[in-house]
Short mmCIF file of C-alpha atoms in Angstrom, two decimals:
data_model
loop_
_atom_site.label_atom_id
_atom_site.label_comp_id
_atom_site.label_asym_id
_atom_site.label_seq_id
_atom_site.Cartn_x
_atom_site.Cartn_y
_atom_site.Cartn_z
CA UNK Y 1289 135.70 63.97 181.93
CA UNK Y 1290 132.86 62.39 180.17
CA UNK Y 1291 130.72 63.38 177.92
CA UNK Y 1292 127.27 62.42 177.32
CA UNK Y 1293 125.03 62.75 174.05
CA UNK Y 1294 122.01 62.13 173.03
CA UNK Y 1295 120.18 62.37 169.27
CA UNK Y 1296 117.76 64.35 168.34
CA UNK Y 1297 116.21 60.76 166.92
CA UNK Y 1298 115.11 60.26 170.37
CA UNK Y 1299 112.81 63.24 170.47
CA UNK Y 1300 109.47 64.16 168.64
CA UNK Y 1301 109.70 65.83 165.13
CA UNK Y 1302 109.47 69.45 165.00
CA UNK Y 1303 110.52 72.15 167.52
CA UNK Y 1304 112.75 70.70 170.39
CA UNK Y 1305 113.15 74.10 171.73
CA UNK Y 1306 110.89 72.90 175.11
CA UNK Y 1307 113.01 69.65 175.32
CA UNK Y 1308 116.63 71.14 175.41
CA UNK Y 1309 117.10 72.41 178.85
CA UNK Y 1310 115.32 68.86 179.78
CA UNK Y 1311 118.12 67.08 178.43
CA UNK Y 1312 121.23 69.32 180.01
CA UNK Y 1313 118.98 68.57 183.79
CA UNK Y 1314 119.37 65.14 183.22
CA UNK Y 1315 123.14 65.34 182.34
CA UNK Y 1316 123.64 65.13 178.71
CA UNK Y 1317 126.08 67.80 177.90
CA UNK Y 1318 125.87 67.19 173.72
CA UNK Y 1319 123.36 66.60 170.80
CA UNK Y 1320 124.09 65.51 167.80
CA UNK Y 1321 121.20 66.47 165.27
CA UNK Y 1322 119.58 64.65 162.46
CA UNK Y 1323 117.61 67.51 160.55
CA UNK Y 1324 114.75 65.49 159.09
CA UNK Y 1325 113.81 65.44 162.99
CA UNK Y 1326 113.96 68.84 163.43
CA UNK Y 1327 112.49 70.51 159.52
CA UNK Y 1328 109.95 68.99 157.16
CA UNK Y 1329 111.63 69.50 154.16
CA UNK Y 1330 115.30 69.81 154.29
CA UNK Y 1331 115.98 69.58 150.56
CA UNK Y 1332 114.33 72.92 149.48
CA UNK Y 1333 112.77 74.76 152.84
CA UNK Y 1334 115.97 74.43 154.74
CA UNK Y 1335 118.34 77.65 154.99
CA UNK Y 1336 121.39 78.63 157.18
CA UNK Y 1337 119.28 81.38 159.11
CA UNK Y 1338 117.11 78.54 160.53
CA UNK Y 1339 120.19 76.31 161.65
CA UNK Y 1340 121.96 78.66 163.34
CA UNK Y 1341 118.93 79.77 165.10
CA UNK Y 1342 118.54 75.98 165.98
CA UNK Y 1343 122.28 75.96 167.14
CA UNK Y 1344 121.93 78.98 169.33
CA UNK Y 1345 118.64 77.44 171.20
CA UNK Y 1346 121.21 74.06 171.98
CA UNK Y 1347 124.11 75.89 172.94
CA UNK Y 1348 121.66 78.74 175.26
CA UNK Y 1349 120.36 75.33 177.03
CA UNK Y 1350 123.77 74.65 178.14
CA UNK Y 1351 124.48 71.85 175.38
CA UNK Y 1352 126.98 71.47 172.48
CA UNK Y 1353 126.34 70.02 168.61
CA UNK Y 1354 128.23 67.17 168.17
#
C-alpha cells in the first residue's frame, strides 16, 4: 500500500484545523508537522496540552503524524 504525505510547510501559518479533512479528500493519508508553521513561538509559548490537541485534530481528519 502506499502512503502519501504532505508537510505542514505547504500550508498557511497558524490554525490548519479547516485544511485537514481537505488534505485526507485528496488522498494524503499522513502529515508530517513543522511547528513554527503551526505556533508563533515555539521556544517559550509552546506546551504539550496544545500538541496533543493539534495531534487529535490530524488523526480526527482521518490522517496520521509522520
Amino acid at each position: 500500500m502506499i502512503s502519501v504525505a504532505a508537510s505542514t510547510i505547504a500550508l498557511p501559518p497558524g490554525n490548519h484545523d479547516a485544511h485537514l479533512s481537505g488534505l485526507r479528500a485528496i488522498g494524503v493519508d499522513a502529515l508530517e508537522v513543522a511547528p513554527s508553521r503551526r505556533w508563533d513561538d515555539t521556544w517559550r509559548g509552546l506546551d504539550s496540552t496544545q500538541v496533543e490537541s493539534y495531534r487529535r485534530a490530524i488523526e480526527t481528519a482521518g490522517l496520521q503524524v509522520c
